[in-house]
């Protein structure tokens, strides 16, 4: 039941909030709960994208390229990132922690091409759940296609069936 509207059932993917709520009940501060959850999920997603690319491409190098292409989908802003990185006198970690500008949208150059990954992540925490679940279902389907592995297909169906609880669009 929706907390704000008594008698109305949930109509949005609530499990990402539920997971954060569990951490809050354990005494974890809100920013730390969000960060911990997001760090685990983005790591899982990165590994799943790698596994999918390596499995479908047949080589580990294809998995690495798949991850690189996915995370660098912000267009040519990467060119300005490397120029700024080369020009800085600060250590690389300090530069990365304090980026001087948004490399997907450089308004002074009329360059407005945000990374789909960052655009989705900044508006929807449930995206962190949905994309790893979707990637996991795809990896399991790839495993099942490679050979007669019924459990992989069954597990892919279970994972895909759970996605609406976390992120409807991933389904």
PDB file of C-alpha atoms in Angstrom:
ATOM      1  CA  UNK A   1       0.000   0.000   0.000  1.00  0.00           C
ATOM      2  CA  UNK A   2       1.247   3.470  -0.870  1.00  0.00           C
ATOM      3  CA  UNK A   3       2.170   5.413   2.291  1.00  0.00           C
ATOM      4  CA  UNK A   4       0.883   8.756   1.055  1.00  0.00           C
ATOM      5  CA  UNK A   5      -2.339   7.421  -0.499  1.00  0.00           C
ATOM      6  CA  UNK A   6      -4.105   4.919   1.798  1.00  0.00           C
ATOM      7  CA  UNK A   7      -5.865   2.178  -0.133  1.00  0.00           C
ATOM      8  CA  UNK A   8      -3.736   2.734  -3.265  1.00  0.00           C
ATOM      9  CA  UNK A   9      -1.308  -0.009  -4.267  1.00  0.00           C
ATOM     10  CA  UNK A  10       2.309   0.733  -5.204  1.00  0.00           C
ATOM     11  CA  UNK A  11       2.606   1.785  -8.823  1.00  0.00           C
ATOM     12  CA  UNK A  12       6.337   2.383  -9.022  1.00  0.00           C
ATOM     13  CA  UNK A  13       9.405   0.168  -8.577  1.00  0.00           C
ATOM     14  CA  UNK A  14       9.924   0.347  -4.834  1.00  0.00           C
ATOM     15  CA  UNK A  15      12.656  -2.155  -4.006  1.00  0.00           C
ATOM     16  CA  UNK A  16      15.547   0.282  -4.459  1.00  0.00           C
ATOM     17  CA  UNK A  17      13.952   2.504  -1.813  1.00  0.00           C
ATOM     18  CA  UNK A  18      13.219  -0.529   0.353  1.00  0.00           C
ATOM     19  CA  UNK A  19      16.875  -1.571   0.238  1.00  0.00           C
ATOM     20  CA  UNK A  20      18.002   1.914   1.272  1.00  0.00           C
ATOM     21  CA  UNK A  21      15.359   1.896   4.004  1.00  0.00           C
ATOM     22  CA  UNK A  22      16.825  -1.310   5.413  1.00  0.00           C
ATOM     23  CA  UNK A  23      20.241   0.338   5.670  1.00  0.00           C
ATOM     24  CA  UNK A  24      18.670   3.374   7.362  1.00  0.00           C
ATOM     25  CA  UNK A  25      17.087   1.085   9.969  1.00  0.00           C
ATOM     26  CA  UNK A  26      20.588  -0.253  10.657  1.00  0.00           C
ATOM     27  CA  UNK A  27      21.703   3.305  11.431  1.00  0.00           C
ATOM     28  CA  UNK A  28      23.510   4.095   8.190  1.00  0.00           C
ATOM     29  CA  UNK A  29      23.165   7.809   7.226  1.00  0.00           C
ATOM     30  CA  UNK A  30      21.203   8.488   4.010  1.00  0.00           C
ATOM     31  CA  UNK A  31      24.159   9.648   1.852  1.00  0.00           C
ATOM     32  CA  UNK A  32      26.233   6.645   2.955  1.00  0.00           C
ATOM     33  CA  UNK A  33      23.345   4.236   2.298  1.00  0.00           C
ATOM     34  CA  UNK A  34      22.871   5.629  -1.205  1.00  0.00           C
ATOM     35  CA  UNK A  35      26.597   5.566  -1.915  1.00  0.00           C
ATOM     36  CA  UNK A  36      27.083   1.996  -0.650  1.00  0.00           C
ATOM     37  CA  UNK A  37      24.114   0.700  -2.623  1.00  0.00           C
ATOM     38  CA  UNK A  38      25.138   2.518  -5.788  1.00  0.00           C
ATOM     39  CA  UNK A  39      28.796   1.463  -5.532  1.00  0.00           C
ATOM     40  CA  UNK A  40      27.870  -2.212  -5.257  1.00  0.00           C
ATOM     41  CA  UNK A  41      25.367  -1.984  -8.102  1.00  0.00           C
ATOM     42  CA  UNK A  42      27.550  -0.027 -10.538  1.00  0.00           C
ATOM     43  CA  UNK A  43      30.375  -2.503  -9.888  1.00  0.00           C
ATOM     44  CA  UNK A  44      28.015  -5.413 -10.536  1.00  0.00           C
ATOM     45  CA  UNK A  45      26.736  -3.736 -13.675  1.00  0.00           C
ATOM     46  CA  UNK A  46      30.258  -3.133 -14.994  1.00  0.00           C
ATOM     47  CA  UNK A  47      31.165  -6.782 -14.428  1.00  0.00           C
ATOM     48  CA  UNK A  48      27.955  -7.959 -16.099  1.00  0.00           C
ATOM     49  CA  UNK A  49      28.514  -5.736 -19.145  1.00  0.00           C
ATOM     50  CA  UNK A  50      32.028  -7.156 -19.381  1.00  0.00           C
ATOM     51  CA  UNK A  51      30.731 -10.734 -19.057  1.00  0.00           C
ATOM     52  CA  UNK A  52      28.107 -10.145 -21.740  1.00  0.00           C
ATOM     53  CA  UNK A  53      30.614  -8.622 -24.190  1.00  0.00           C
ATOM     54  CA  UNK A  54      33.207 -11.337 -23.540  1.00  0.00           C
ATOM     55  CA  UNK A  55      30.630 -14.117 -23.874  1.00  0.00           C
ATOM     56  CA  UNK A  56      29.013 -12.811 -27.046  1.00  0.00           C
ATOM     57  CA  UNK A  57      32.318 -11.679 -28.581  1.00  0.00           C
ATOM     58  CA  UNK A  58      34.117 -14.854 -27.617  1.00  0.00           C
ATOM     59  CA  UNK A  59      37.143 -13.025 -26.170  1.00  0.00           C
ATOM     60  CA  UNK A  60      37.925 -11.112 -22.956  1.00  0.00           C
ATOM     61  CA  UNK A  61      39.134  -8.143 -25.027  1.00  0.00           C
ATOM     62  CA  UNK A  62      35.647  -7.757 -26.511  1.00  0.00           C
ATOM     63  CA  UNK A  63      34.296  -7.530 -22.958  1.00  0.00           C
ATOM     64  CA  UNK A  64      36.729  -4.725 -22.160  1.00  0.00           C
ATOM     65  CA  UNK A  65      35.770  -2.842 -25.325  1.00  0.00           C
ATOM     66  CA  UNK A  66      32.075  -3.310 -24.490  1.00  0.00           C
ATOM     67  CA  UNK A  67      32.583  -1.692 -21.085  1.00  0.00           C
ATOM     68  CA  UNK A  68      34.642   1.137 -22.590  1.00  0.00           C
ATOM     69  CA  UNK A  69      32.053   1.891 -25.282  1.00  0.00           C
ATOM     70  CA  UNK A  70      29.206   1.810 -22.790  1.00  0.00           C
ATOM     71  CA  UNK A  71      30.820   4.167 -20.298  1.00  0.00           C
ATOM     72  CA  UNK A  72      32.233   6.528 -22.947  1.00  0.00           C
ATOM     73  CA  UNK A  73      28.920   7.149 -24.699  1.00  0.00           C
ATOM     74  CA  UNK A  74      29.042  10.823 -23.844  1.00  0.00           C
ATOM     75  CA  UNK A  75      30.320  11.804 -27.260  1.00  0.00           C
ATOM     76  CA  UNK A  76      33.403  13.867 -27.993  1.00  0.00           C
ATOM     77  CA  UNK A  77      33.569  15.473 -24.560  1.00  0.00           C
ATOM     78  CA  UNK A  78      36.150  12.819 -23.739  1.00  0.00           C
ATOM     79  CA  UNK A  79      38.544  14.755 -25.969  1.00  0.00           C
ATOM     80  CA  UNK A  80      38.261  17.804 -23.678  1.00  0.00           C
ATOM     81  CA  UNK A  81      38.595  15.576 -20.613  1.00  0.00           C
ATOM     82  CA  UNK A  82      41.980  14.307 -21.777  1.00  0.00           C
ATOM     83  CA  UNK A  83      43.096  17.836 -22.748  1.00  0.00           C
ATOM     84  CA  UNK A  84      42.216  19.105 -19.254  1.00  0.00           C
ATOM     85  CA  UNK A  85      43.863  16.090 -17.623  1.00  0.00           C
ATOM     86  CA  UNK A  86      47.061  16.717 -19.571  1.00  0.00           C
ATOM     87  CA  UNK A  87      47.048  20.435 -18.699  1.00  0.00           C
ATOM     88  CA  UNK A  88      46.504  19.999 -14.949  1.00  0.00           C
ATOM     89  CA  UNK A  89      49.314  20.133 -12.413  1.00  0.00           C
ATOM     90  CA  UNK A  90      47.236  18.325  -9.783  1.00  0.00           C
ATOM     91  CA  UNK A  91      47.574  14.582  -9.230  1.00  0.00           C
ATOM     92  CA  UNK A  92      45.266  12.491 -11.427  1.00  0.00           C
ATOM     93  CA  UNK A  93      43.115  11.387  -8.466  1.00  0.00           C
ATOM     94  CA  UNK A  94      42.589  15.003  -7.356  1.00  0.00           C
ATOM     95  CA  UNK A  95      41.662  15.973 -10.907  1.00  0.00           C
ATOM     96  CA  UNK A  96      39.173  13.085 -11.165  1.00  0.00           C
ATOM     97  CA  UNK A  97      37.633  13.901  -7.794  1.00  0.00           C
ATOM     98  CA  UNK A  98      37.241  17.620  -8.688  1.00  0.00           C
ATOM     99  CA  UNK A  99      36.455  17.737 -12.404  1.00  0.00           C
ATOM    100  CA  UNK A 100      36.628  21.317 -13.709  1.00  0.00           C
ATOM    101  CA  UNK A 101      33.537  20.950 -15.936  1.00  0.00           C
ATOM    102  CA  UNK A 102      30.857  18.647 -17.295  1.00  0.00           C
ATOM    103  CA  UNK A 103      32.309  16.946 -20.357  1.00  0.00           C
ATOM    104  CA  UNK A 104      28.957  15.895 -21.767  1.00  0.00           C
ATOM    105  CA  UNK A 105      27.580  19.429 -21.877  1.00  0.00           C
ATOM    106  CA  UNK A 106      30.096  22.172 -22.595  1.00  0.00           C
ATOM    107  CA  UNK A 107      27.776  25.137 -23.107  1.00  0.00           C
ATOM    108  CA  UNK A 108      30.555  27.586 -24.020  1.00  0.00           C
ATOM    109  CA  UNK A 109      31.281  25.422 -27.072  1.00  0.00           C
ATOM    110  CA  UNK A 110      27.572  24.722 -27.736  1.00  0.00           C
ATOM    111  CA  UNK A 111      28.335  21.048 -27.118  1.00  0.00           C
ATOM    112  CA  UNK A 112      25.319  19.389 -25.488  1.00  0.00           C
ATOM    113  CA  UNK A 113      25.610  15.620 -25.627  1.00  0.00           C
ATOM    114  CA  UNK A 114      25.140  14.100 -22.210  1.00  0.00           C
ATOM    115  CA  UNK A 115      26.064  10.497 -21.572  1.00  0.00           C
ATOM    116  CA  UNK A 116      22.930   8.329 -21.493  1.00  0.00           C
ATOM    117  CA  UNK A 117      24.428   6.488 -18.547  1.00  0.00           C
ATOM    118  CA  UNK A 118      24.864   9.654 -16.482  1.00  0.00           C
ATOM    119  CA  UNK A 119      21.533  11.083 -17.573  1.00  0.00           C
ATOM    120  CA  UNK A 120      19.701   7.957 -16.424  1.00  0.00           C
ATOM    121  CA  UNK A 121      21.695   7.599 -13.214  1.00  0.00           C
ATOM    122  CA  UNK A 122      21.115  11.149 -12.062  1.00  0.00           C
ATOM    123  CA  UNK A 123      17.335  10.931 -12.315  1.00  0.00           C
ATOM    124  CA  UNK A 124      16.634   7.373 -11.229  1.00  0.00           C
ATOM    125  CA  UNK A 125      18.288   5.382  -8.488  1.00  0.00           C
ATOM    126  CA  UNK A 126      16.237   2.374  -9.561  1.00  0.00           C
ATOM    127  CA  UNK A 127      18.209   2.447 -12.825  1.00  0.00           C
ATOM    128  CA  UNK A 128      21.158   1.070 -10.828  1.00  0.00           C
ATOM    129  CA  UNK A 129      19.066  -2.023 -10.114  1.00  0.00           C
ATOM    130  CA  UNK A 130      17.354  -2.286 -13.483  1.00  0.00           C
ATOM    131  CA  UNK A 131      20.396  -2.231 -15.715  1.00  0.00           C
ATOM    132  CA  UNK A 132      22.354  -4.884 -13.766  1.00  0.00           C
ATOM    133  CA  UNK A 133      19.277  -7.113 -13.742  1.00  0.00           C
ATOM    134  CA  UNK A 134      18.790  -6.588 -17.478  1.00  0.00           C
ATOM    135  CA  UNK A 135      22.477  -7.269 -18.130  1.00  0.00           C
ATOM    136  CA  UNK A 136      22.307 -10.385 -15.948  1.00  0.00           C
ATOM    137  CA  UNK A 137      19.314 -11.682 -17.912  1.00  0.00           C
ATOM    138  CA  UNK A 138      21.203 -11.090 -21.185  1.00  0.00           C
ATOM    139  CA  UNK A 139      24.322 -12.883 -19.887  1.00  0.00           C
ATOM    140  CA  UNK A 140      22.185 -15.835 -18.779  1.00  0.00           C
ATOM    141  CA  UNK A 141      20.489 -15.953 -22.179  1.00  0.00           C
ATOM    142  CA  UNK A 142      23.909 -15.936 -23.869  1.00  0.00           C
ATOM    143  CA  UNK A 143      24.996 -18.833 -21.619  1.00  0.00           C
ATOM    144  CA  UNK A 144      21.827 -20.736 -22.474  1.00  0.00           C
ATOM    145  CA  UNK A 145      22.225 -20.175 -26.215  1.00  0.00           C
ATOM    146  CA  UNK A 146      25.783 -21.530 -26.205  1.00  0.00           C
ATOM    147  CA  UNK A 147      24.577 -24.961 -25.179  1.00  0.00           C
ATOM    148  CA  UNK A 148      21.517 -26.793 -23.969  1.00  0.00           C
ATOM    149  CA  UNK A 149      21.469 -25.226 -20.519  1.00  0.00           C
ATOM    150  CA  UNK A 150      17.884 -25.101 -19.343  1.00  0.00           C
ATOM    151  CA  UNK A 151      18.755 -23.714 -15.887  1.00  0.00           C
ATOM    152  CA  UNK A 152      20.322 -20.622 -17.515  1.00  0.00           C
ATOM    153  CA  UNK A 153      17.105 -19.920 -19.435  1.00  0.00           C
ATOM    154  CA  UNK A 154      15.005 -20.516 -16.320  1.00  0.00           C
ATOM    155  CA  UNK A 155      17.180 -18.200 -14.237  1.00  0.00           C
ATOM    156  CA  UNK A 156      17.104 -15.550 -17.004  1.00  0.00           C
ATOM    157  CA  UNK A 157      13.299 -15.697 -16.844  1.00  0.00           C
ATOM    158  CA  UNK A 158      13.285 -15.337 -13.059  1.00  0.00           C
ATOM    159  CA  UNK A 159      15.678 -12.360 -13.210  1.00  0.00           C
ATOM    160  CA  UNK A 160      13.639 -10.711 -15.983  1.00  0.00           C
ATOM    161  CA  UNK A 161      10.475 -11.333 -13.963  1.00  0.00           C
ATOM    162  CA  UNK A 162      11.942  -9.502 -10.960  1.00  0.00           C
ATOM    163  CA  UNK A 163      12.936  -6.389 -12.909  1.00  0.00           C
ATOM    164  CA  UNK A 164       9.556  -4.590 -12.622  1.00  0.00           C
ATOM    165  CA  UNK A 165       9.990  -4.510  -8.849  1.00  0.00           C
ATOM    166  CA  UNK A 166      13.215  -2.568  -9.288  1.00  0.00           C
ATOM    167  CA  UNK A 167      13.045  -0.801 -12.653  1.00  0.00           C
ATOM    168  CA  UNK A 168      10.089  -1.160 -15.012  1.00  0.00           C
ATOM    169  CA  UNK A 169      11.919   0.051 -18.114  1.00  0.00           C
ATOM    170  CA  UNK A 170      14.587  -2.653 -17.798  1.00  0.00           C
ATOM    171  CA  UNK A 171      11.891  -5.260 -18.325  1.00  0.00           C
TER     172      UNK A 171
END
